[in-house]
Coordinates of N, CA and C in Angstrom, one line a residue:
X280 N -7.3 -44.5 67.8 CA -6.8 -45.6 67.0 C -6.4 -44.9 65.7
X281 N -7.1 -44.0 65.2 CA -7.0 -43.4 63.9 C -5.6 -42.6 64.1
X282 N -5.4 -41.9 65.2 CA -4.1 -41.1 65.4 C -2.9 -42.1 65.4
X283 N -3.2 -43.4 66.0 CA -2.1 -44.3 66.1 C -1.6 -44.8 64.6
X284 N -2.6 -45.1 63.8 CA -2.5 -45.5 62.4 C -1.8 -44.4 61.6
X285 N -2.3 -43.2 61.8 CA -1.5 -42.1 61.0 C -0.1 -41.9 61.5
X286 N 0.1 -42.0 62.8 CA 1.4 -41.9 63.4 C 2.4 -43.0 62.8
X287 N 1.8 -44.2 62.8 CA 2.7 -45.4 62.3 C 3.0 -45.0 60.8
X288 N 2.0 -44.8 60.1 CA 2.4 -44.5 58.6 C 3.5 -43.4 58.4
X289 N 3.3 -42.2 59.3 CA 4.3 -41.3 59.3 C 5.7 -41.8 59.6
X290 N 5.7 -42.6 60.8 CA 6.9 -43.2 61.1 C 7.6 -44.1 60.2
X291 N 6.7 -45.0 59.5 CA 7.3 -45.9 58.4 C 7.7 -45.1 57.2
X292 N 7.1 -44.0 56.9 CA 7.6 -43.3 55.7 C 8.8 -42.5 56.0
X293 N 9.0 -42.0 57.3 CA 10.3 -41.4 57.7 C 11.5 -42.5 57.6
X294 N 11.2 -43.6 58.1 CA 12.2 -44.7 58.1 C 12.6 -45.0 56.6
X295 N 11.6 -45.1 55.8 CA 11.8 -45.5 54.3 C 12.6 -44.3 53.7
X296 N 12.1 -43.0 53.9 CA 13.1 -42.0 53.2 C 14.4 -42.0 53.8
X297 N 14.6 -42.2 55.1 CA 16.0 -42.3 55.6 C 16.8 -43.4 54.9
X298 N 16.1 -44.6 54.8 CA 16.9 -45.7 54.0 C 17.2 -45.3 52.7
X299 N 16.3 -44.6 51.9 CA 16.5 -44.1 50.5 C 17.7 -43.1 50.5
X300 N 17.6 -42.3 51.5 CA 18.7 -41.2 51.6 C 20.1 -41.9 51.8
X301 N 20.1 -43.0 52.7 CA 21.5 -43.6 52.9 C 21.8 -44.3 51.7
X302 N 20.8 -45.0 51.0 CA 21.3 -45.7 49.7 C 21.8 -44.7 48.7
X303 N 21.2 -43.6 48.7 CA 21.5 -42.6 47.7 C 23.1 -42.0 47.9
X304 N 23.3 -41.8 49.3 CA 24.6 -41.5 49.6 C 25.7 -42.5 49.3
X305 N 25.3 -43.8 49.6 CA 26.1 -44.9 49.3 C 26.5 -45.0 47.8
X306 N 25.4 -44.9 46.9 CA 25.7 -45.0 45.6 C 26.6 -43.7 45.0
X307 N 26.2 -42.5 45.6 CA 27.1 -41.4 45.2 C 28.5 -41.6 45.6
X308 N 28.9 -42.1 46.7 CA 30.3 -42.3 47.2 C 30.8 -43.4 46.2
X309 N 30.0 -44.4 45.9 CA 30.6 -45.4 44.9 C 30.9 -44.9 43.6
X310 N 30.0 -44.0 43.1 CA 30.3 -43.3 41.8 C 31.4 -42.5 42.0
X311 N 31.6 -41.7 43.0 CA 32.9 -40.9 43.2 C 34.1 -41.7 43.1
X312 N 34.1 -43.0 43.8 CA 35.3 -43.8 43.8 C 35.5 -44.4 42.4
X313 N 34.4 -44.6 41.6 CA 34.6 -45.2 40.1 C 35.0 -44.1 39.3
X314 N 34.7 -42.8 39.5 CA 35.2 -41.7 38.8 C 36.7 -41.5 38.9
X315 N 37.1 -41.6 40.2 CA 38.6 -41.5 40.5 C 39.3 -42.7 39.7
X316 N 38.8 -43.9 39.8 CA 39.5 -45.0 39.3 C 39.6 -44.8 37.7
X317 N 38.4 -44.3 37.1 CA 38.3 -44.0 35.7 C 39.4 -43.0 35.3
X318 N 39.6 -42.0 36.1 CA 40.5 -40.8 35.8 C 42.0 -41.6 35.7
X319 N 42.2 -42.3 36.7 CA 43.5 -43.1 36.7 C 43.7 -43.9 35.4
X320 N 42.7 -44.7 35.0 CA 42.7 -45.5 33.8 C 42.9 -44.7 32.6
X321 N 42.3 -43.5 32.5 CA 42.4 -42.6 31.5 C 43.7 -42.0 31.4
X322 N 44.5 -41.8 32.4 CA 45.8 -41.4 32.3 C 46.7 -42.5 31.8
X323 N 46.5 -43.7 32.3 CA 47.3 -44.8 31.8 C 47.1 -45.1 30.3
X324 N 45.8 -45.0 29.9 CA 45.4 -45.2 28.5 C 46.1 -44.0 27.6
X325 N 46.1 -42.9 28.1 CA 46.6 -41.8 27.5 C 48.2 -42.0 27.3
X326 N 48.9 -42.6 28.2 CA 50.3 -42.9 28.0 C 50.5 -43.9 27.0
X327 N 49.7 -45.0 27.0 CA 49.8 -46.2 25.9 C 49.5 -45.5 24.6
X328 N 48.5 -44.7 24.5 CA 48.0 -44.0 23.1 C 49.2 -43.3 22.6
X329 N 49.8 -42.6 23.5 CA 51.0 -41.7 23.0 C 52.1 -42.6 22.6
X330 N 52.4 -43.7 23.1 CA 53.4 -44.6 22.7 C 53.1 -45.2 21.3
X331 N 51.8 -45.5 21.2 CA 51.2 -46.1 20.0 C 51.3 -45.0 18.8
X332 N 51.1 -43.8 19.0 CA 51.2 -42.7 18.2 C 52.7 -42.5 17.6
X333 N 53.6 -42.5 18.6 CA 55.0 -42.3 18.2 C 55.4 -43.5 17.4
X334 N 55.1 -44.7 17.8 CA 55.5 -45.8 17.0 C 54.9 -45.9 15.6
X335 N 53.7 -45.4 15.4 CA 53.0 -45.4 14.1 C 53.8 -44.3 13.2
X336 N 54.0 -43.1 13.8 CA 54.7 -42.1 13.1 C 56.0 -42.5 12.7
X337 N 56.8 -43.0 13.5 CA 58.2 -43.4 13.2 C 58.1 -44.5 12.0
X338 N 57.0 -45.5 12.1 CA 57.0 -46.5 11.0 C 56.6 -45.8 9.7
X339 N 55.6 -45.0 9.8 CA 54.9 -44.5 8.6 C 55.7 -43.5 7.8
X340 N 56.6 -42.7 8.6 CA 57.4 -41.6 8.0 C 58.9 -41.8 7.8
X341 N 59.4 -41.9 9.0 CA 60.9 -42.0 9.0 C 61.3 -43.3 8.5
X342 N 60.7 -44.4 8.8 CA 61.0 -45.7 8.4 C 61.0 -45.8 6.8
X343 N 60.0 -45.3 6.2 CA 59.8 -45.4 4.7 C 60.8 -44.4 4.0
X344 N 61.2 -43.3 4.7 CA 62.2 -42.4 4.2 C 63.6 -43.0 4.2
X345 N 63.9 -43.7 5.2 CA 65.2 -44.3 5.4 C 65.3 -45.5 4.2
X346 N 64.4 -46.3 4.3 CA 64.3 -47.4 3.3 C 64.5 -46.8 1.8
X347 N 63.7 -45.7 1.6 CA 63.9 -45.2 0.2 C 65.4 -44.6 -0.1
X348 N 66.0 -44.2 1.0 CA 67.3 -43.6 0.8 C 68.2 -44.8 0.6
X349 N 68.2 -45.8 1.2 CA 68.9 -47.1 1.0 C 68.8 -47.5 -0.6
X350 N 67.6 -47.7 -1.1 CA 67.4 -48.0 -2.4 C 68.0 -47.0 -3.2
X351 N 67.7 -45.6 -3.1 CA 68.4 -44.7 -3.9 C 69.9 -44.7 -4.0
X352 N 70.4 -45.0 -2.8 CA 71.9 -45.1 -2.9 C 72.4 -46.3 -3.6
X353 N 71.7 -47.4 -3.6 CA 72.0 -48.6 -4.3 C 72.0 -48.3 -5.7
X354 N 70.9 -47.6 -6.2 CA 70.9 -47.1 -7.6 C 72.1 -46.4 -8.0
X355 N 72.4 -45.3 -7.1 CA 73.4 -44.4 -7.4 C 74.7 -45.1 -7.5
X356 N 74.9 -46.2 -6.7 CA 76.2 -47.0 -6.6 C 76.4 -47.6 -8.0
X357 N 75.3 -48.2 -8.6 CA 75.5 -48.8 -9.9 C 75.8 -47.9 -11.1
X358 N 75.4 -46.5 -10.9 CA 75.7 -45.6 -11.9 C 77.0 -45.0 -11.7
X359 N 77.6 -44.9 -10.6 CA 78.8 -44.2 -10.5 C 80.0 -45.3 -10.3
X360 N 81.2 -45.2 -11.0 CA 82.1 -46.2 -11.0 C 83.3 -45.8 -10.2
X361 N 83.5 -44.5 -9.8 CA 84.8 -44.1 -9.2 C 85.1 -44.9 -7.8
X362 N 86.3 -45.2 -7.5 CA 86.5 -46.0 -6.3 C 86.3 -45.1 -5.0
X363 N 86.6 -43.9 -5.0 CA 86.4 -43.1 -3.8 C 84.9 -42.9 -3.6
X364 N 84.3 -42.7 -4.6 CA 82.8 -42.8 -4.4 C 82.2 -43.9 -3.9
X365 N 82.7 -45.0 -4.5 CA 82.3 -46.3 -3.9 C 82.6 -46.6 -2.5
X366 N 83.7 -46.1 -2.0 CA 83.9 -46.2 -0.6 C 83.1 -45.3 0.2
X367 N 82.9 -44.0 -0.2 CA 81.9 -43.3 0.4 C 80.6 -43.9 0.4
X368 N 80.1 -44.3 -0.6 CA 78.7 -44.8 -0.7 C 78.6 -46.1 0.3
X369 N 79.7 -46.9 0.3 CA 79.8 -48.0 1.2 C 79.4 -47.5 2.7
X370 N 80.1 -46.5 3.0 CA 80.0 -46.0 4.5 C 78.6 -45.5 4.7
X371 N 78.1 -44.6 3.6 CA 76.7 -44.2 3.8 C 75.9 -45.1 4.0
X372 N 75.9 -46.1 3.1 CA 74.8 -47.3 2.9 C 74.9 -48.0 4.4
X373 N 75.9 -48.3 4.9 CA 76.2 -49.0 6.1 C 75.6 -48.3 7.2
X374 N 75.7 -46.9 7.4 CA 75.2 -46.2 8.4 C 73.6 -46.2 8.3
X375 N 73.1 -46.0 7.1 CA 71.7 -45.9 6.8 C 71.1 -47.3 7.1
X376 N 71.7 -48.3 6.7 CA 71.2 -49.6 6.9 C 71.2 -49.7 8.5
X377 N 72.2 -49.3 9.2 CA 72.3 -49.6 10.6 C 71.2 -48.7 11.4
X378 N 70.9 -47.4 10.8 CA 69.8 -46.6 11.3 C 68.5 -47.3 11.1
X379 N 68.3 -47.9 9.9 CA 67.1 -48.6 9.7 C 66.8 -49.7 10.7
X380 N 67.9 -50.4 11.0 CA 67.7 -51.7 11.9 C 67.3 -51.1 13.4
X381 N 68.1 -49.9 13.7 CA 67.9 -49.4 14.9 C 66.3 -48.9 15.1
X382 N 66.0 -48.2 14.0 CA 64.6 -47.8 13.9 C 63.6 -48.9 14.0
X383 N 63.8 -49.8 13.3 CA 62.8 -51.1 13.4 C 62.8 -51.7 14.8
X384 N 63.9 -51.9 15.5 CA 64.0 -52.2 16.8 C 63.2 -51.4 17.7
X385 N 63.5 -50.1 17.6 CA 62.8 -49.1 18.5 C 61.2 -49.0 18.2
X386 N 60.7 -49.3 17.0 CA 59.4 -49.2 16.7 C 58.7 -50.5 17.3
X387 N 59.5 -51.6 17.3 CA 59.0 -53.0 17.8 C 58.8 -52.6 19.4
X388 N 59.9 -52.0 20.0 CA 59.9 -51.9 21.5 C 58.7 -50.9 21.9
X389 N 58.5 -49.9 21.1 CA 57.5 -48.9 21.4 C 56.0 -49.3 21.2
X390 N 55.8 -50.3 20.3 CA 54.5 -50.7 20.0 C 53.8 -51.3 21.3
X391 N 52.7 -50.7 21.7 CA 52.2 -51.3 22.9 C 51.4 -52.7 22.6
X392 N 51.5 -53.5 23.7 CA 51.0 -54.9 23.7 C 49.5 -54.8 23.9
X393 N 49.0 -53.8 24.7 CA 47.6 -53.6 25.1 C 46.9 -53.2 23.8
X394 N 45.6 -53.6 23.8 CA 44.7 -53.2 22.7 C 44.1 -51.9 23.2
X395 N 43.7 -51.0 22.2 CA 43.2 -49.7 22.5 C 42.0 -49.4 21.7
X396 N 41.0 -48.6 22.3 CA 39.9 -48.3 21.6 C 39.0 -49.1 21.0
X397 N 38.7 -49.0 19.8 CA 37.8 -49.8 19.1 C 38.3 -51.3 18.9
X398 N 39.6 -51.2 18.8 CA 40.2 -52.8 18.9 C 39.9 -53.4 20.2
X399 N 40.0 -52.7 21.4 CA 39.8 -53.4 22.6 C 38.2 -53.7 22.7
X400 N 37.4 -52.9 22.2 CA 35.9 -53.3 22.3 C 35.6 -54.4 21.5
X401 N 36.1 -54.5 20.2 CA 35.9 -55.5 19.3 C 36.5 -56.9 20.0
X402 N 37.5 -56.8 20.6 CA 38.0 -58.0 21.5 C 37.1 -58.5 22.4
X403 N 36.5 -57.5 23.2 CA 35.5 -57.9 24.3 C 34.3 -58.4 23.7
X404 N 34.0 -57.8 22.6 CA 32.6 -58.3 21.9 C 32.8 -59.8 21.5
X405 N 33.8 -60.0 20.9 CA 34.1 -61.3 20.3 C 34.6 -62.5 21.3
X406 N 34.9 -62.1 22.5 CA 35.3 -63.1 23.5 C 34.6 -63.1 24.7
X407 N 33.7 -62.3 25.0 CA 33.0 -62.1 26.3 C 31.9 -63.2 26.6
X408 N 31.3 -63.6 25.5 CA 30.1 -64.4 25.7 C 30.4 -65.8 25.2
X409 N 31.5 -66.3 24.9 CA 31.8 -67.6 24.4 C 31.2 -67.9 23.1
X410 N 31.1 -69.2 22.9 CA 30.6 -69.7 21.6 C 29.0 -69.9 21.5
X411 N 28.5 -69.7 22.7 CA 27.0 -69.9 22.8 C 26.2 -68.8 22.0
X412 N 26.6 -67.6 22.0 CA 26.1 -66.5 21.5 C 26.7 -65.9 20.2
X413 N 25.9 -65.8 19.2 CA 26.7 -65.1 18.0 C 26.8 -63.7 18.2
X414 N 27.8 -63.0 17.9 CA 28.1 -61.7 18.2 C 28.6 -61.0 16.7
X415 N 27.8 -59.9 16.5 CA 28.3 -59.1 15.2 C 28.7 -57.8 15.7
X416 N 29.9 -57.5 15.4 CA 30.5 -56.1 15.9 C 30.8 -55.2 14.6
X417 N 30.1 -54.0 14.5 CA 30.3 -53.1 13.4 C 30.9 -51.9 13.9
X418 N 31.7 -51.2 13.1 CA 32.2 -49.8 13.5 C 32.3 -49.0 12.3
X419 N 32.0 -47.7 12.4 CA 32.1 -46.6 11.3 C 32.6 -45.4 12.0
X420 N 33.2 -44.6 11.0 CA 33.6 -43.4 11.5 C 35.3 -43.3 11.8
X421 N 35.8 -42.1 12.2 CA 37.2 -42.1 12.5 C 37.4 -42.3 14.0
X422 N 38.0 -43.4 14.4 CA 38.1 -43.9 15.8 C 39.2 -43.0 16.5
X423 N 40.1 -42.3 15.6 CA 41.2 -41.6 16.2 C 40.8 -40.3 16.9
X424 N 39.6 -39.8 16.6 CA 39.1 -38.5 17.2 C 38.5 -38.8 18.6
X425 N 38.3 -40.0 18.9 CA 37.7 -40.2 20.2 C 38.5 -40.1 21.4
X426 N 38.3 -39.1 22.3 CA 39.3 -38.9 23.5 C 39.5 -40.3 24.3
X427 N 40.4 -40.4 24.9 CA 41.0 -41.5 25.7 C 39.9 -41.7 26.7
X428 N 39.5 -40.6 27.6 CA 38.6 -40.9 28.6 C 37.3 -41.4 28.2
X429 N 36.9 -41.2 27.0 CA 35.6 -41.8 26.5 C 35.8 -43.4 26.3
X430 N 36.9 -43.7 25.8 CA 37.1 -45.1 25.7 C 37.1 -45.8 27.0
X431 N 37.7 -45.2 28.1 CA 37.5 -45.7 29.4 C 36.2 -45.9 30.1
X432 N 35.2 -45.2 29.4 CA 33.8 -45.3 29.9 C 33.1 -46.3 29.0
X433 N 33.5 -46.3 27.7 CA 32.7 -47.3 26.8 C 33.1 -48.7 27.1
X434 N 34.3 -49.0 27.6 CA 34.6 -50.4 27.8 C 33.8 -51.0 29.0
X435 N 33.7 -50.3 30.1 CA 32.9 -50.9 31.2 C 31.5 -51.1 30.8
X436 N 31.0 -50.1 29.8 CA 29.5 -50.2 29.5 C 29.3 -51.4 28.6
X437 N 30.3 -51.6 27.7 CA 30.3 -52.9 27.0 C 30.3 -54.0 27.9
X438 N 31.1 -54.2 28.9 CA 31.2 -55.3 29.7 C 29.9 -55.5 30.4
X439 N 29.4 -54.5 31.1 CA 28.2 -54.6 31.8 C 27.1 -55.0 31.0
X440 N 27.0 -54.6 29.9 CA 25.7 -55.0 29.0 C 26.0 -56.4 28.7
X441 N 27.0 -56.8 28.2 CA 27.3 -58.3 27.9 C 27.1 -59.1 29.1
X442 N 27.5 -58.7 30.2 CA 27.3 -59.5 31.5 C 25.9 -59.7 31.7
X443 N 25.1 -58.7 31.6 CA 23.6 -58.9 31.8 C 22.9 -59.7 30.8
X444 N 23.4 -59.6 29.6 CA 22.9 -60.5 28.5 C 23.2 -62.0 28.9
X445 N 24.5 -62.3 29.3 CA 24.8 -63.6 29.7 C 24.1 -64.1 30.9
X446 N 23.7 -63.3 31.8 CA 23.1 -63.7 33.0 C 21.5 -63.7 33.0
X447 N 20.9 -62.7 32.2 CA 19.5 -62.5 32.5 C 18.8 -62.7 31.1
X448 N 19.3 -63.1 30.0 CA 18.7 -63.2 28.8 C 18.9 -64.5 28.1
X449 N 18.0 -64.9 27.3 CA 18.0 -66.1 26.5 C 18.6 -65.9 25.1
X450 N 19.3 -64.7 24.8 CA 19.5 -64.3 23.5 C 20.5 -65.3 22.8
X451 N 20.5 -65.5 21.6 CA 21.3 -66.2 20.7 C 22.1 -65.4 19.7
X452 N 21.9 -64.1 19.7 CA 22.6 -63.1 18.9 C 22.7 -61.7 19.4
X453 N 23.8 -61.2 19.3 CA 24.0 -59.9 19.8 C 24.6 -59.0 18.6
X454 N 24.0 -57.8 18.4 CA 24.5 -56.9 17.3 C 24.9 -55.6 18.0
X455 N 26.3 -55.3 17.8 CA 26.8 -54.2 18.3 C 27.3 -53.1 17.2
X456 N 27.0 -51.9 17.5 CA 27.4 -50.8 16.5 C 28.2 -49.8 17.4
X457 N 29.3 -49.4 16.7 CA 30.1 -48.4 17.3 C 30.3 -47.3 16.2
X458 N 29.6 -46.2 16.3 CA 29.6 -45.2 15.3 C 30.2 -43.8 15.9
X459 N 31.1 -43.2 15.1 CA 31.8 -42.0 15.5 C 31.4 -41.0 14.5
X460 N 31.0 -39.9 14.9 CA 30.8 -38.7 14.0 C 31.6 -37.5 14.4
X461 N 31.5 -36.3 13.7 CA 32.4 -35.2 14.3 C 31.9 -34.8 15.6
X462 N 30.7 -35.1 16.0 CA 30.1 -34.5 17.3 C 30.1 -35.7 18.4
X463 N 29.8 -36.9 18.2 CA 29.5 -37.9 19.1 C 30.1 -39.2 18.9
X464 N 30.2 -40.0 19.9 CA 30.5 -41.4 19.6 C 29.4 -42.2 20.3
X465 N 28.8 -43.3 19.5 CA 27.6 -43.9 19.9 C 27.9 -45.4 19.9
X466 N 27.6 -46.0 21.1 CA 27.6 -47.4 21.1 C 26.4 -48.1 21.4
X467 N 25.9 -49.0 20.6 CA 24.6 -49.6 20.8 C 24.8 -51.1 20.8
X468 N 24.2 -51.8 21.8 CA 24.2 -53.2 21.9 C 22.9 -53.7 22.0
X469 N 22.4 -54.6 21.1 CA 21.0 -55.2 20.9 C 21.0 -56.7 20.9
X470 N 20.1 -57.4 21.6 CA 20.2 -58.8 21.4 C 18.8 -59.2 21.1
X471 N 18.6 -60.5 20.8 CA 17.2 -60.9 20.2 C 16.6 -61.8 21.2
X472 N 17.0 -61.7 22.5 CA 16.2 -62.5 23.4 C 15.3 -61.5 24.3
X473 N 14.9 -62.3 25.4 CA 14.1 -61.5 26.5 C 14.7 -61.8 27.7
X474 N 14.2 -60.9 28.7 CA 14.8 -61.0 30.1 C 14.2 -62.3 30.9
X475 N 15.0 -63.2 31.3 CA 14.6 -64.4 32.0 C 14.5 -64.1 33.5
X476 N 15.3 -63.4 34.1 CA 15.3 -63.1 35.5 C 14.7 -61.9 35.9
X477 N 13.6 -61.8 36.5 CA 12.9 -60.4 36.7 C 13.5 -59.7 37.8
X478 N 14.4 -60.3 38.6 CA 15.0 -59.4 39.7 C 15.8 -58.3 39.2
X479 N 16.1 -57.3 40.2 CA 16.6 -56.1 39.7 C 18.2 -56.4 39.4
X480 N 18.7 -56.2 38.1 CA 19.9 -56.5 37.8 C 20.6 -55.1 37.1
X481 N 20.0 -54.0 37.4 CA 20.4 -52.9 36.7 C 21.3 -52.0 37.6
X482 N 21.8 -52.4 38.8 CA 22.6 -51.6 39.6 C 23.8 -51.2 38.9
X483 N 24.5 -52.0 38.1 CA 25.7 -51.6 37.6 C 25.5 -50.6 36.4
X484 N 24.4 -50.8 35.7 CA 24.1 -49.7 34.7 C 23.6 -48.4 35.4
X485 N 23.0 -48.5 36.4 CA 22.7 -47.2 37.1 C 24.1 -46.4 37.5
X486 N 25.0 -47.1 38.0 CA 26.3 -46.6 38.2 C 27.0 -45.9 37.0
X487 N 26.9 -46.7 35.9 CA 27.4 -46.2 34.7 C 26.7 -45.0 34.2
X488 N 25.3 -45.0 34.2 CA 24.6 -43.8 34.0 C 25.1 -42.6 34.5
X489 N 25.5 -42.7 35.9 CA 25.9 -41.5 36.7 C 27.2 -41.0 36.2
X490 N 28.0 -42.1 35.8 CA 29.4 -41.8 35.3 C 29.3 -41.1 34.0
X491 N 28.2 -41.6 33.1 CA 28.0 -41.1 31.8 C 27.5 -39.5 31.9
X492 N 26.7 -39.3 32.8 CA 26.2 -37.9 33.0 C 27.4 -37.0 33.3
X493 N 28.2 -37.6 34.2 CA 29.3 -36.7 34.7 C 30.2 -36.4 33.5
X494 N 30.2 -37.2 32.5 CA 31.0 -37.0 31.3 C 30.3 -36.1 30.2
X495 N 29.1 -35.8 30.5 CA 28.2 -35.1 29.6 C 27.4 -36.0 28.5
X496 N 27.5 -37.3 28.8 CA 26.8 -38.3 28.0 C 25.6 -38.9 28.7
X497 N 25.1 -39.9 28.0 CA 24.0 -40.7 28.6 C 24.0 -42.1 28.0
X498 N 23.2 -42.9 28.8 CA 23.0 -44.3 28.6 C 21.6 -44.6 28.8
X499 N 21.0 -45.2 27.8 CA 19.6 -45.6 27.8 C 19.3 -47.0 27.5
X500 N 18.2 -47.5 28.1 CA 18.0 -48.9 28.1 C 16.5 -49.2 27.6
X501 N 16.4 -50.2 26.7 CA 15.0 -50.4 26.3 C 15.0 -52.0 26.2
X502 N 13.9 -52.5 27.0 CA 13.7 -53.9 26.9 C 12.3 -54.4 26.3
X503 N 11.8 -53.5 25.4 CA 10.6 -53.8 24.7 C 10.6 -54.8 23.6
X504 N 11.8 -54.7 22.9 CA 12.1 -55.6 21.8 C 13.5 -56.2 21.9
X505 N 13.7 -57.1 22.7 CA 15.0 -57.7 23.0 C 15.7 -56.7 24.0
X506 N 16.9 -56.7 24.2 CA 17.6 -55.9 25.1 C 18.4 -54.9 24.5
X507 N 18.1 -53.7 24.6 CA 18.9 -52.8 23.8 C 19.5 -51.6 24.9
X508 N 20.7 -51.4 24.8 CA 21.5 -50.4 25.4 C 22.2 -49.4 24.5
X509 N 22.0 -48.2 24.6 CA 22.7 -47.2 24.0 C 23.5 -46.3 24.6
X510 N 24.7 -46.1 24.4 CA 25.6 -45.2 25.1 C 26.0 -44.1 24.1
X511 N 25.9 -42.8 24.5 CA 26.2 -41.8 23.7 C 27.1 -40.7 24.5
X512 N 28.2 -40.3 23.8 CA 29.1 -39.3 24.5 C 29.5 -38.3 23.5
X513 N 29.6 -36.9 24.0 CA 30.1 -35.9 23.1 C 31.7 -36.2 22.9
X514 N 32.1 -36.0 21.8 CA 33.6 -36.2 21.5 C 34.4 -34.9 22.0
X515 N 33.8 -33.8 21.8 CA 34.5 -32.4 22.2 C 33.8 -31.9 23.4
X516 N 34.7 -31.3 24.3 CA 34.1 -30.6 25.5 C 33.3 -29.5 25.1
X517 N 32.4 -29.1 26.1 CA 31.6 -27.9 25.9 C 30.4 -28.1 25.0
X518 N 30.1 -29.5 24.6 CA 28.9 -29.5 23.9 C 27.7 -29.6 24.7
X519 N 27.8 -29.7 26.0 CA 26.6 -29.7 26.9 C 26.1 -31.2 27.1
X520 N 25.3 -31.4 28.1 CA 24.9 -32.9 28.5 C 23.9 -33.2 27.4
X521 N 24.1 -34.4 27.0 CA 23.2 -35.2 26.1 C 22.0 -35.7 26.7
X522 N 20.8 -35.4 26.3 CA 19.6 -35.8 27.0 C 19.4 -37.3 26.9
X523 N 19.1 -37.9 27.9 CA 18.8 -39.4 27.8 C 17.5 -39.6 27.4
X524 N 17.2 -40.7 26.6 CA 16.0 -41.0 26.1 C 15.1 -41.6 27.3
X525 N 14.2 -40.8 27.8 CA 13.5 -41.1 29.0 C 12.5 -42.3 28.9
X526 N 11.9 -42.5 27.7 CA 11.1 -43.6 27.5 C 11.7 -44.9 27.5
X527 N 13.0 -44.9 27.5 CA 13.8 -46.2 27.4 C 13.9 -46.9 28.8

């Protein structure tokens, strides 16, 4: 009888380990698929980001220069009274004004309709939970230094955290901080509630943690005082993996 009990426990343990191994393989394959999708999204975001940069540079530099040239010619026109110079100035002014119009139309066509980076995160923060929960979104630092692939990770993190708050918390306020330094970008989301549903609702975050580790970052969760999730990613490659806060 003793050998039967020992044998049954060994068999049950073997089945359990096999199930855990299958689950681990399934989650690994899912993470791989998500990484491929994230890479595709990063390429698309890079293209949109480049269009945005071109539109901004044209507007900030060339547009202002051409407008200044038009104003300068108008002043010059008032000072010089010769007819030939008047005719030449008419032609130059017409061409520059036409170039300014073309530039303005080009900038309008190049400016992307999609929100990018911190702007997109702010939009998600202010619209994801509806009017029932007060959301405070704060940002600091130079958002332009954050690589495109990091934005493609921060966005699903933001959505996952807000989804968990909506489904599993009785929070009435959420405070979000997006901070960028020379070394890292840090996104923290904290609410003032507590978990209502005790069932396991961390599957999405587990997948995101794996994606974060693959990018050299980390995601930590703390439910001791409200619901706090902190996402940290290195801005520059080669900084090494950031250690996740294990007590969270």
